[in-house]
XYZ file of C-alpha atoms in Angstrom:
699
model
C 62.999 -58.082 36.222
C 61.478 -61.424 38.388
C 59.608 -60.783 41.207
C 61.522 -62.557 45.012
C 60.315 -65.741 46.589
C 60.250 -62.963 49.563
C 58.625 -60.615 47.656
C 55.973 -62.660 46.440
C 55.332 -64.415 50.133
C 54.343 -60.504 51.153
C 52.617 -59.545 48.177
C 50.420 -63.052 47.762
C 49.305 -61.836 52.048
C 47.922 -58.431 51.035
C 45.805 -60.272 47.774
C 48.278 -58.841 44.803
C 47.769 -60.528 41.972
C 51.295 -62.004 41.015
C 49.453 -62.154 37.421
C 46.186 -62.014 35.777
C 44.515 -63.787 32.716
C 43.197 -61.175 30.153
C 39.862 -60.990 28.451
C 41.553 -62.979 25.542
C 42.743 -65.539 27.560
C 46.456 -64.554 27.781
C 48.393 -65.097 30.708
C 49.674 -61.556 31.780
C 52.616 -60.658 34.746
C 52.235 -58.475 36.994
C 55.092 -55.585 36.426
C 57.431 -56.084 39.955
C 57.890 -52.794 40.125
C 54.058 -52.832 41.108
C 53.949 -55.456 42.658
C 56.678 -53.780 45.304
C 55.294 -50.903 45.306
C 51.838 -51.730 46.519
C 53.351 -54.191 49.104
C 54.857 -51.868 50.617
C 51.714 -49.692 50.831
C 48.956 -51.680 52.099
C 51.138 -53.083 54.394
C 48.742 -54.163 57.699
C 48.457 -50.932 59.997
C 51.412 -51.541 62.766
C 50.878 -51.673 66.664
C 50.077 -47.843 68.150
C 46.896 -48.427 65.341
C 45.542 -51.760 66.800
C 46.535 -50.087 70.452
C 43.641 -46.989 69.664
C 40.935 -49.709 69.549
C 41.487 -51.548 66.493
C 40.335 -55.211 65.801
C 43.265 -57.544 65.545
C 40.910 -59.721 63.518
C 37.260 -59.745 61.426
C 35.630 -63.147 60.922
C 32.573 -64.019 58.791
C 29.839 -66.343 59.847
C 26.556 -67.450 58.764
C 22.910 -66.622 61.192
C 22.298 -69.517 63.137
C 25.067 -71.994 62.778
C 27.711 -72.840 65.772
C 31.138 -70.455 64.948
C 34.246 -72.328 64.372
C 36.825 -69.662 65.119
C 40.581 -71.091 64.022
C 42.943 -70.166 66.797
C 45.467 -69.833 64.334
C 44.172 -67.013 62.848
C 45.924 -64.048 65.709
C 49.278 -64.297 67.235
C 48.684 -66.012 70.266
C 51.339 -67.420 72.371
C 50.307 -68.648 75.359
C 46.333 -69.960 75.331
C 46.835 -73.083 77.748
C 43.853 -70.736 79.163
C 41.548 -68.531 76.897
C 39.274 -66.712 78.534
C 36.318 -65.661 75.631
C 32.830 -63.460 75.913
C 31.120 -61.890 73.121
C 29.278 -58.940 73.205
C 26.140 -57.797 70.943
C 26.527 -54.205 69.558
C 24.979 -52.526 72.486
C 27.949 -54.163 74.626
C 25.217 -56.698 76.509
C 27.449 -60.262 77.172
C 25.523 -62.925 75.480
C 28.345 -65.602 75.672
C 30.858 -66.159 78.654
C 33.579 -69.335 78.947
C 36.544 -70.678 79.357
C 38.601 -72.840 78.001
C 41.802 -74.089 78.291
C 44.236 -75.138 75.607
C 41.712 -74.785 72.904
C 43.545 -74.803 69.218
C 40.044 -73.423 68.305
C 36.821 -72.386 68.845
C 32.866 -73.507 68.537
C 31.106 -70.554 69.682
C 26.996 -70.438 70.301
C 25.000 -69.753 66.747
C 23.466 -65.940 66.714
C 21.021 -64.002 65.066
C 22.713 -61.872 62.297
C 24.239 -58.127 63.141
C 27.118 -57.257 64.203
C 29.643 -58.662 67.157
C 32.980 -58.525 69.489
C 34.482 -62.088 70.477
C 37.224 -60.930 72.845
C 39.707 -62.844 73.845
C 41.823 -62.957 76.727
C 44.698 -65.087 77.662
C 47.208 -64.491 81.249
C 49.625 -61.775 78.556
C 47.441 -61.272 75.562
C 43.602 -59.605 74.687
C 42.668 -59.637 71.691
C 39.029 -57.796 69.485
C 37.881 -59.773 67.093
C 34.752 -58.076 65.223
C 32.236 -60.891 64.399
C 30.234 -60.535 61.425
C 26.710 -62.736 61.652
C 25.415 -62.695 58.272
C 21.925 -63.477 56.998
C 21.713 -66.093 54.421
C 20.669 -63.476 51.262
C 20.810 -59.891 50.454
C 16.496 -58.790 50.932
C 14.310 -60.348 49.009
C 11.499 -58.510 48.783
C 7.813 -60.104 49.112
C 6.440 -58.317 45.555
C 8.518 -60.490 43.457
C 7.025 -63.862 44.874
C 3.909 -62.732 43.317
C 5.145 -60.992 40.060
C 7.570 -59.351 37.092
C 8.560 -55.824 38.660
C 9.457 -52.282 36.400
C 9.543 -49.321 36.878
C 11.311 -45.854 34.974
C 14.729 -44.932 34.962
C 16.142 -40.998 35.157
C 19.124 -39.141 35.950
C 17.483 -36.630 38.216
C 18.719 -33.638 36.769
C 17.624 -34.080 33.296
C 14.210 -33.423 34.073
C 11.892 -30.583 33.061
C 8.924 -29.032 35.126
C 7.401 -26.450 36.007
C 8.429 -26.229 38.996
C 11.836 -27.145 39.574
C 14.582 -24.665 38.916
C 16.118 -25.547 36.227
C 18.035 -29.116 37.299
C 15.341 -31.437 38.239
C 14.441 -31.957 41.980
C 12.931 -33.923 44.776
C 9.816 -31.613 43.849
C 9.787 -33.727 39.968
C 11.562 -37.003 41.860
C 8.023 -36.972 43.591
C 5.782 -36.188 41.043
C 7.343 -38.763 39.343
C 6.541 -41.403 42.148
C 3.264 -40.154 42.069
C 2.673 -40.421 38.225
C 4.668 -44.122 37.637
C 2.236 -45.378 40.604
C -0.724 -45.003 38.694
C 0.522 -46.539 35.977
C 1.609 -49.610 37.155
C 5.487 -48.826 38.292
C 7.240 -50.502 40.892
C 10.215 -47.861 41.384
C 11.904 -44.884 39.919
C 15.114 -45.088 39.572
C 17.643 -42.509 39.992
C 21.233 -41.588 39.670
C 23.173 -41.153 42.406
C 23.057 -38.576 44.774
C 26.437 -38.548 46.522
C 27.448 -35.266 47.050
C 29.618 -32.834 44.999
C 31.464 -30.183 45.294
C 29.247 -27.423 45.725
C 32.471 -24.528 45.347
C 32.865 -25.692 41.999
C 29.299 -26.842 40.777
C 31.322 -28.055 37.062
C 32.269 -31.239 38.255
C 29.246 -32.355 37.592
C 30.244 -36.417 37.900
C 27.634 -38.018 40.229
C 30.699 -41.419 40.106
C 33.372 -38.457 40.982
C 32.067 -37.468 44.211
C 32.974 -35.517 46.868
C 31.214 -37.686 49.226
C 29.372 -41.236 48.875
C 28.514 -41.050 52.878
C 26.909 -37.435 52.709
C 23.888 -36.834 50.066
C 23.767 -33.526 47.002
C 22.040 -31.090 48.071
C 21.261 -28.813 44.752
C 18.047 -31.654 44.440
C 16.507 -30.186 47.460
C 12.683 -29.021 46.781
C 13.173 -25.602 48.182
C 10.002 -24.513 48.238
C 8.405 -27.828 49.599
C 11.305 -26.799 53.348
C 8.739 -25.725 55.864
C 10.987 -23.044 56.410
C 9.953 -21.502 52.491
C 6.454 -21.881 53.353
C 7.148 -19.201 57.002
C 10.028 -17.434 55.588
C 7.843 -14.134 54.121
C 11.644 -12.399 53.263
C 13.005 -15.155 51.283
C 9.195 -15.996 49.562
C 9.598 -12.255 48.774
C 13.304 -12.243 47.404
C 11.995 -15.228 45.245
C 9.742 -13.708 43.574
C 11.450 -10.875 42.432
C 10.837 -10.016 38.486
C 14.911 -10.639 38.931
C 14.951 -13.927 40.331
C 11.839 -15.770 38.096
C 13.179 -14.354 34.830
C 16.423 -16.285 35.985
C 14.540 -19.742 36.714
C 12.126 -19.149 33.957
C 15.491 -19.117 31.817
C 17.395 -21.876 33.628
C 14.003 -24.781 32.756
C 14.151 -23.596 29.403
C 17.843 -24.226 28.301
C 18.542 -27.757 27.024
C 21.263 -28.150 29.912
C 21.643 -27.970 33.315
C 23.981 -24.930 34.098
C 25.389 -25.831 37.408
C 26.793 -22.204 38.277
C 24.006 -20.694 38.438
C 21.887 -22.815 39.752
C 24.073 -23.872 42.377
C 24.086 -19.828 43.216
C 20.564 -19.446 43.821
C 19.637 -22.730 45.729
C 22.798 -21.423 48.018
C 21.253 -17.650 48.380
C 17.766 -19.354 49.512
C 19.347 -21.959 51.644
C 21.385 -19.152 52.986
C 17.975 -16.699 53.747
C 16.323 -20.198 55.153
C 18.914 -20.997 57.270
C 19.275 -17.401 59.124
C 15.693 -17.581 59.663
C 15.823 -21.434 61.070
C 17.921 -19.797 63.535
C 16.168 -17.160 64.680
C 12.480 -17.685 64.238
C 10.215 -18.939 67.497
C 7.511 -20.496 65.578
C 6.580 -23.612 67.541
C 7.407 -25.549 64.007
C 10.656 -24.141 63.505
C 11.724 -24.555 67.566
C 10.773 -28.714 67.269
C 12.303 -28.774 63.863
C 16.027 -27.337 65.482
C 15.770 -30.086 67.882
C 15.528 -33.242 65.434
C 18.323 -31.200 63.216
C 20.221 -31.148 66.901
C 19.665 -34.936 66.933
C 20.883 -35.279 63.598
C 23.982 -33.806 65.045
C 24.696 -35.865 67.400
C 23.337 -39.122 65.569
C 25.937 -38.439 62.730
C 28.644 -37.372 65.131
C 32.495 -35.602 64.203
C 31.522 -37.124 60.212
C 28.807 -34.519 59.724
C 31.599 -31.563 60.626
C 34.060 -32.955 59.033
C 31.928 -32.733 55.809
C 31.022 -29.191 56.605
C 34.859 -28.033 57.407
C 35.631 -29.407 54.252
C 33.013 -27.730 51.992
C 33.821 -24.005 54.040
C 37.094 -24.360 53.421
C 36.675 -25.124 49.611
C 34.836 -22.653 49.284
C 37.720 -20.261 50.640
C 40.130 -22.295 48.230
C 38.255 -22.216 44.687
C 36.537 -18.876 45.243
C 37.745 -17.786 41.743
C 39.412 -20.652 40.507
C 37.639 -23.404 39.147
C 39.016 -26.888 39.358
C 40.795 -29.773 37.183
C 41.802 -33.393 38.118
C 44.550 -32.627 40.177
C 43.235 -29.458 41.926
C 40.149 -30.442 42.583
C 38.533 -30.824 46.341
C 42.118 -30.034 48.882
C 43.937 -31.635 46.213
C 43.691 -27.366 45.355
C 44.324 -26.048 48.748
C 47.124 -24.134 50.401
C 49.403 -27.239 52.612
C 48.266 -26.327 55.833
C 44.978 -27.319 55.270
C 45.849 -31.001 53.120
C 46.571 -32.561 56.660
C 45.392 -31.326 59.433
C 46.618 -32.830 63.255
C 43.736 -32.983 65.244
C 44.147 -29.184 67.119
C 44.302 -27.325 63.728
C 40.930 -29.278 62.879
C 39.201 -28.134 66.388
C 40.641 -24.614 65.701
C 38.867 -24.691 61.187
C 35.976 -25.868 63.060
C 34.938 -23.664 65.824
C 36.072 -20.489 63.523
C 33.583 -21.313 61.222
C 31.525 -23.084 62.911
C 28.521 -21.351 61.651
C 29.498 -22.522 58.464
C 29.949 -25.847 58.917
C 27.136 -26.321 61.094
C 25.013 -24.595 57.922
C 26.508 -27.502 55.800
C 25.334 -29.440 58.420
C 22.500 -28.691 58.066
C 21.800 -29.174 53.929
C 22.549 -32.373 54.936
C 19.634 -32.652 57.667
C 17.445 -31.456 55.129
C 18.351 -33.436 52.167
C 18.398 -36.290 54.294
C 14.616 -35.527 55.376
C 13.236 -34.556 52.245
C 14.726 -38.106 50.709
C 13.518 -40.056 53.312
C 9.947 -38.242 52.592
C 9.667 -38.927 49.218
C 10.236 -42.794 49.969
C 7.783 -43.036 52.399
C 5.490 -41.103 49.861
C 6.619 -44.788 48.110
C 5.155 -46.682 50.130
C 2.045 -44.717 50.081
C 0.855 -44.302 46.650
C 1.807 -48.332 47.184
C 5.032 -48.157 44.847
C 6.166 -51.434 46.378
C 9.974 -51.142 45.810
C 10.348 -47.282 46.183
C 13.566 -45.386 44.886
C 15.775 -47.192 43.053
C 19.445 -45.902 44.116
C 23.023 -45.779 42.540
C 26.641 -46.664 44.322
C 29.994 -45.066 42.565
C 32.889 -46.961 42.979
C 34.190 -44.923 45.178
C 35.323 -41.255 45.733
C 37.048 -38.716 44.101
C 41.054 -37.890 45.085
C 39.989 -34.449 45.906
C 36.980 -35.566 47.987
C 35.463 -34.836 51.463
C 35.973 -38.664 52.116
C 39.443 -38.796 51.464
C 40.481 -35.038 53.247
C 38.589 -36.377 56.296
C 40.096 -39.848 56.537
C 43.279 -39.693 54.218
C 44.761 -43.138 55.857
C 41.864 -44.985 54.608
C 42.228 -43.944 51.475
C 45.736 -45.066 48.762
C 46.153 -41.843 48.183
C 49.005 -42.648 45.541
C 47.503 -45.077 43.614
C 43.936 -45.133 41.593
C 41.568 -47.685 41.184
C 40.966 -48.161 36.890
C 40.599 -51.206 34.099
C 43.440 -53.042 32.585
C 44.126 -52.989 28.849
C 41.789 -54.706 26.656
C 40.962 -55.018 22.698
C 38.260 -51.975 23.544
C 40.582 -50.194 25.152
C 44.865 -50.459 24.168
C 46.225 -48.406 26.796
C 43.346 -49.713 29.784
C 41.574 -46.835 32.474
C 42.593 -44.564 34.980
C 39.179 -43.507 36.590
C 41.456 -41.091 39.372
C 39.351 -42.726 41.795
C 41.663 -43.529 45.466
C 40.857 -47.281 46.522
C 40.172 -47.640 50.130
C 43.660 -49.564 51.704
C 42.538 -53.251 52.688
C 44.183 -52.918 55.336
C 43.448 -50.264 57.401
C 39.638 -51.194 56.044
C 39.800 -54.858 57.494
C 41.724 -52.869 61.192
C 39.104 -50.758 61.598
C 36.556 -53.580 61.629
C 34.790 -52.304 58.234
C 33.072 -49.685 60.217
C 33.622 -47.011 57.405
C 32.390 -49.391 54.820
C 29.404 -50.047 57.108
C 28.818 -46.394 57.875
C 28.280 -45.515 54.079
C 26.276 -48.666 52.755
C 23.479 -47.692 56.290
C 24.233 -43.799 54.468
C 23.124 -45.413 51.181
C 20.496 -47.918 52.119
C 18.500 -46.063 54.959
C 16.000 -43.906 52.207
C 16.235 -46.956 49.320
C 14.108 -49.606 48.361
C 16.794 -50.739 45.415
C 20.088 -49.876 45.605
C 22.584 -51.261 42.700
C 26.084 -51.345 43.034
C 28.644 -50.263 40.452
C 31.830 -52.527 39.815
C 30.358 -55.129 42.326
C 33.196 -56.956 41.307
C 35.351 -54.059 42.948
C 34.124 -55.939 46.418
C 36.159 -59.197 45.108
C 39.112 -57.113 43.432
C 40.400 -53.788 42.029
C 42.852 -52.543 38.804
C 45.248 -50.924 40.799
C 47.363 -48.267 39.458
C 50.726 -46.361 41.175
C 50.926 -42.285 41.372
C 52.677 -41.562 38.253
C 51.839 -44.786 35.740
C 49.828 -45.760 33.398
C 46.967 -48.305 33.665
C 49.186 -50.836 31.891
C 50.914 -50.675 34.885
C 48.713 -51.860 37.105
C 47.945 -55.129 38.858
C 45.029 -56.722 41.075
C 44.487 -56.520 44.443
C 42.123 -58.723 46.116
C 40.047 -57.185 48.909
C 38.360 -58.885 51.773
C 35.222 -60.304 49.620
C 33.427 -63.183 51.992
C 33.565 -59.828 54.747
C 32.308 -57.220 52.582
C 29.763 -59.231 51.513
C 28.485 -60.421 55.239
C 28.506 -56.207 55.745
C 26.500 -56.036 53.039
C 23.732 -59.111 53.552
C 23.274 -57.194 56.833
C 22.694 -53.951 55.907
C 20.647 -55.270 53.138
C 17.773 -57.070 55.325
C 18.845 -54.358 58.101
C 16.795 -51.642 55.671
C 15.242 -53.557 53.593
C 17.570 -52.918 50.241
C 17.135 -55.392 47.467
C 21.192 -54.614 45.607
C 21.691 -54.930 42.263
C 25.665 -55.843 41.696
C 26.436 -53.943 38.323
C 28.558 -57.735 36.663
C 29.236 -56.288 33.540
C 32.212 -58.033 32.339
C 33.941 -60.875 32.746
C 33.398 -62.646 36.107
C 35.259 -65.153 37.698
C 32.912 -68.257 38.770
C 33.568 -67.416 42.249
C 32.372 -63.928 42.224
C 29.521 -65.310 40.575
C 28.439 -68.256 42.677
C 29.340 -66.120 45.733
C 27.084 -63.059 44.638
C 24.455 -65.780 43.470
C 24.585 -67.682 47.000
C 23.478 -64.110 48.938
C 20.852 -63.840 45.907
C 22.779 -60.188 44.521
C 20.654 -59.932 41.653
C 22.369 -59.198 38.585
C 22.290 -56.387 35.449
C 21.657 -56.857 31.834
C 22.392 -54.377 29.750
C 20.133 -55.260 26.307
C 22.482 -53.533 24.128
C 25.710 -56.127 24.933
C 23.654 -58.954 24.541
C 24.401 -59.663 21.307
C 26.002 -63.335 20.808
C 25.937 -64.819 17.250
C 24.146 -62.203 15.778
C 21.299 -62.721 17.801
C 19.433 -61.452 21.077
C 18.281 -64.251 23.546
C 14.693 -65.995 23.940
C 12.636 -64.167 26.731
C 12.560 -66.841 28.460
C 16.982 -67.132 28.525
C 17.091 -63.302 30.238
C 18.453 -64.200 33.645
C 15.782 -64.825 35.950
C 16.944 -63.073 38.758
C 18.368 -59.936 37.425
C 17.702 -56.122 36.486
C 17.704 -55.942 33.250
C 17.510 -52.568 30.637
C 17.606 -51.547 27.169
C 21.282 -49.344 28.068
C 23.053 -47.197 30.777
C 24.354 -43.721 31.227
C 26.977 -44.386 29.629
C 25.312 -45.747 26.013
C 23.350 -43.162 23.665
C 19.630 -43.702 24.647
C 17.498 -45.920 21.738
C 17.092 -43.391 19.048
C 20.606 -42.175 19.508
C 21.950 -46.066 19.096
C 19.929 -46.592 16.067
C 20.535 -43.685 13.765
C 24.378 -44.162 15.701
C 23.997 -40.147 16.247
C 26.710 -41.782 19.594
C 29.516 -42.447 17.218
C 28.622 -39.488 14.826
C 29.789 -37.353 17.902
C 32.526 -39.750 19.151
C 33.987 -38.962 15.208
C 33.148 -35.741 15.424
C 35.083 -34.647 19.135
C 37.846 -37.366 17.179
C 37.919 -39.761 20.396
C 37.361 -42.003 17.818
C 38.194 -42.133 13.922
C 39.854 -43.854 11.213
C 39.376 -47.348 10.805
C 38.638 -47.855 14.745
C 35.427 -45.648 13.937
C 34.733 -47.628 10.729
C 34.471 -51.383 12.687
C 32.258 -49.409 15.433
C 29.524 -48.041 12.682
C 29.900 -51.782 10.666
C 29.783 -53.097 13.973
C 26.318 -50.975 14.653
C 25.093 -52.628 11.391
C 25.349 -56.008 13.310
C 24.124 -55.386 16.286
C 20.519 -53.311 14.846
C 20.098 -56.316 11.923
C 20.509 -58.869 15.019
C 18.109 -57.303 16.813
C 15.017 -57.120 14.221
C 15.785 -60.946 13.547
C 15.345 -61.190 17.040
C 12.233 -59.453 17.187
C 10.868 -60.930 13.666
C 11.892 -64.800 15.733
C 9.571 -64.349 17.969
C 6.850 -62.896 16.102
C 7.231 -58.802 17.843
C 7.520 -57.646 14.114
C 5.824 -60.005 11.914
C 7.345 -61.712 8.505
C 6.930 -59.069 6.064
C 7.524 -56.363 7.921
C 9.818 -54.070 6.038
C 13.782 -53.163 6.168
C 16.331 -53.744 7.523
C 19.575 -51.997 10.038
C 20.096 -49.850 6.599
C 17.267 -48.769 5.797
C 14.955 -48.835 8.815
C 14.859 -45.744 11.024
C 13.451 -45.890 14.900
C 10.041 -45.725 14.446
C 6.949 -46.065 17.174
C 5.888 -49.440 17.098
C 9.740 -50.411 16.348
C 10.609 -48.740 19.686
C 7.324 -50.316 21.758
C 8.216 -54.189 20.373
C 11.792 -53.676 21.809
C 10.341 -52.714 24.633
C 7.558 -55.465 25.052
C 10.289 -57.935 23.724
C 12.147 -56.505 27.154
C 9.116 -56.119 29.117
C 8.164 -59.857 28.179
C 11.597 -61.341 29.224
C 11.576 -63.685 32.822
C 13.957 -61.108 34.497
C 12.662 -60.297 37.743
C 13.269 -56.394 37.623
C 12.698 -54.260 34.492
C 13.580 -50.817 34.411
C 12.689 -48.409 31.112
C 14.483 -45.419 30.240
C 12.216 -42.218 30.004
C 14.328 -41.014 27.014
C 13.351 -44.108 25.174
C 9.974 -43.737 25.652
C 10.417 -40.602 24.057
C 12.162 -40.950 21.735
C 14.749 -38.721 21.981
C 18.394 -38.947 20.858
C 20.456 -38.125 23.959
C 23.697 -38.837 25.816
C 23.698 -37.841 28.759
C 27.875 -38.894 29.300
C 29.720 -39.741 26.656
C 33.027 -41.861 28.029
C 36.238 -40.671 27.128
C 35.819 -36.681 27.276
C 35.219 -34.645 30.028
C 35.061 -30.688 28.938
C 34.562 -32.119 25.046
C 31.061 -32.697 25.756
C 28.419 -31.834 27.879
C 29.212 -34.860 30.471
C 25.698 -34.647 33.581
C 23.659 -31.594 32.101
C 21.704 -33.149 29.330
C 18.126 -32.503 29.847
C 14.701 -34.728 28.563
C 13.003 -33.061 25.510
C 9.388 -32.453 27.575
C 8.050 -31.294 31.174
C 6.945 -33.884 33.164
C 3.548 -32.677 33.269
C 3.435 -32.772 29.069
C 4.988 -36.471 29.614
C 1.947 -37.329 31.902
C -0.860 -35.639 30.378
C -0.215 -37.530 26.819
C -1.833 -39.800 25.806
C 0.491 -41.819 23.798
C 3.112 -41.798 26.869
C 0.889 -43.044 29.463
C -0.453 -45.847 26.821
C 3.106 -46.723 26.279
C 3.804 -46.933 29.919
C 0.280 -49.340 29.857
C 1.535 -51.712 27.047
C 4.804 -51.764 29.229
C 2.878 -52.603 32.713
C 0.575 -55.107 30.651
C 4.078 -56.959 28.853
C 5.199 -57.790 31.992
C 2.258 -59.829 33.253
C 3.011 -62.045 30.287
């Protein structure tokens, strides 16, 4: 079945690709039913949305250059006289002029930021959002003088003598201080996105309930002023029963999210009651700060609170799965709320909603204090955060604003040789038409929330700003189609927020990246993401001078095994034991692993990291201390401006934090490091390893 000409024009107008080239260069045509499905789904909002104050157009231009705006972008019926004014973000008028019969407008140059262009003819009025972008994203001064490096960790995996069984902001503070002493310029962590407190075992930070709000499980509760002043909660925490529970949770090899969430919520509920009643001058001042936070964050903060209240009620006695997580498993009358019903529920559950808003305030506050601590100890880039592709389908983000998302579609990846059936990530995408009609404000708010306490932000699947592989509801990944997003506008916003928040941006760009995307990323000086595991070409790894310079380089990621596990093929053993890979496919993976290992050994010999008489090959040589150090030295001496080293690799630990393709078969996002932070930084071997890396970065 062919695509009709009218359907073709409608589809292309809203960014649907009718064909694409697969990884082998074959031209693949989009299924006509899929094209029709998304052409209907992605139609721009109609006039009733425009009347609510949406933008008629969004236009990106560079700062300090005259702005050329073509009026063909608008449906002008009479432009014989067109009054034009420009307002800045505070509503102040910074330009005004009336044009006679213009075809286009030449507007004055402006500093970077967000503006409203108001146009009025005799019969029509239009509102255009102007995105005036800096030439590049933020480029920190530290990179002018040195090659920077840092330590990357899965925050939940950290052990210490003080945490409650999960790595927390107290551990992060300790790691910042110790890392700074070793010369590290940043500490990289997993996404801190809010998950589902009512379903603690839903642990993936890449399948969150909200990308705007934070996961309070990382709070360092004893550091809170409320804890220090509240004798009742202190006495509860110091009881033998609770202390035994905490010690047991610390000693476990994996994070027990259910017990830890219950424990922390019990403490926090007690502290919230104290916060509400205390007459301490310090707490009274904190109540004023909290009220200011609530006012600044607006209705969205209360909606996430209400979501968590209702989710606790609905999931009190049931575990959720993919199709029942969050609001997907609620009673019908709560899944989609009218404005009056939402207000009624907010009033009915006001105190609990306030509690969850308070948790967001505490978490935001502690995270900001950590970034300030980085500054005080001389860690120049600070915290390196991570931004997931999108929130999950049952999320607070989707429930709070269902119009913004294509709830009946999912983001994924097309079939390729490594994944013959493709991938369905079960993440609903933004509706690009609605996003644009709102002037991209939800995207701005989400980026700003993520950048405000980070010095570096990694954007997972940065290609998603250009195009996404979208899959219709109930279909397989093979039935998907590429949909293009407003790339120029999204990149403009990324640059504006990066500069305002002084946050360096890393774009995870693994795989095939179209030239136009690569050009735009380079133009805005977005750092590339280089993973050593994936860099083998023609049975060799790159020379250190051939590493990408404007890039973040690392040995592995959260989705691949640690270096020790990679070298000893423990991940492949797991895939075989779990039946994820079998037979010829598994054999090929083992054979490829031998090739990759030998290529790395040959590259180390080539560059004199291993002497000519250093005995052993990929089949006979186990991972050992000197080999581990030389691989890190090879990475550290590369020309890439940023290098991240993973703590599990420095510990020579065999571990996989996430095993792609698994769900409940493997404890994803739960495994802990083998040693506590105190032992790691008291170990002369570990501190000398870090010093070795620091010196190698100066080469």
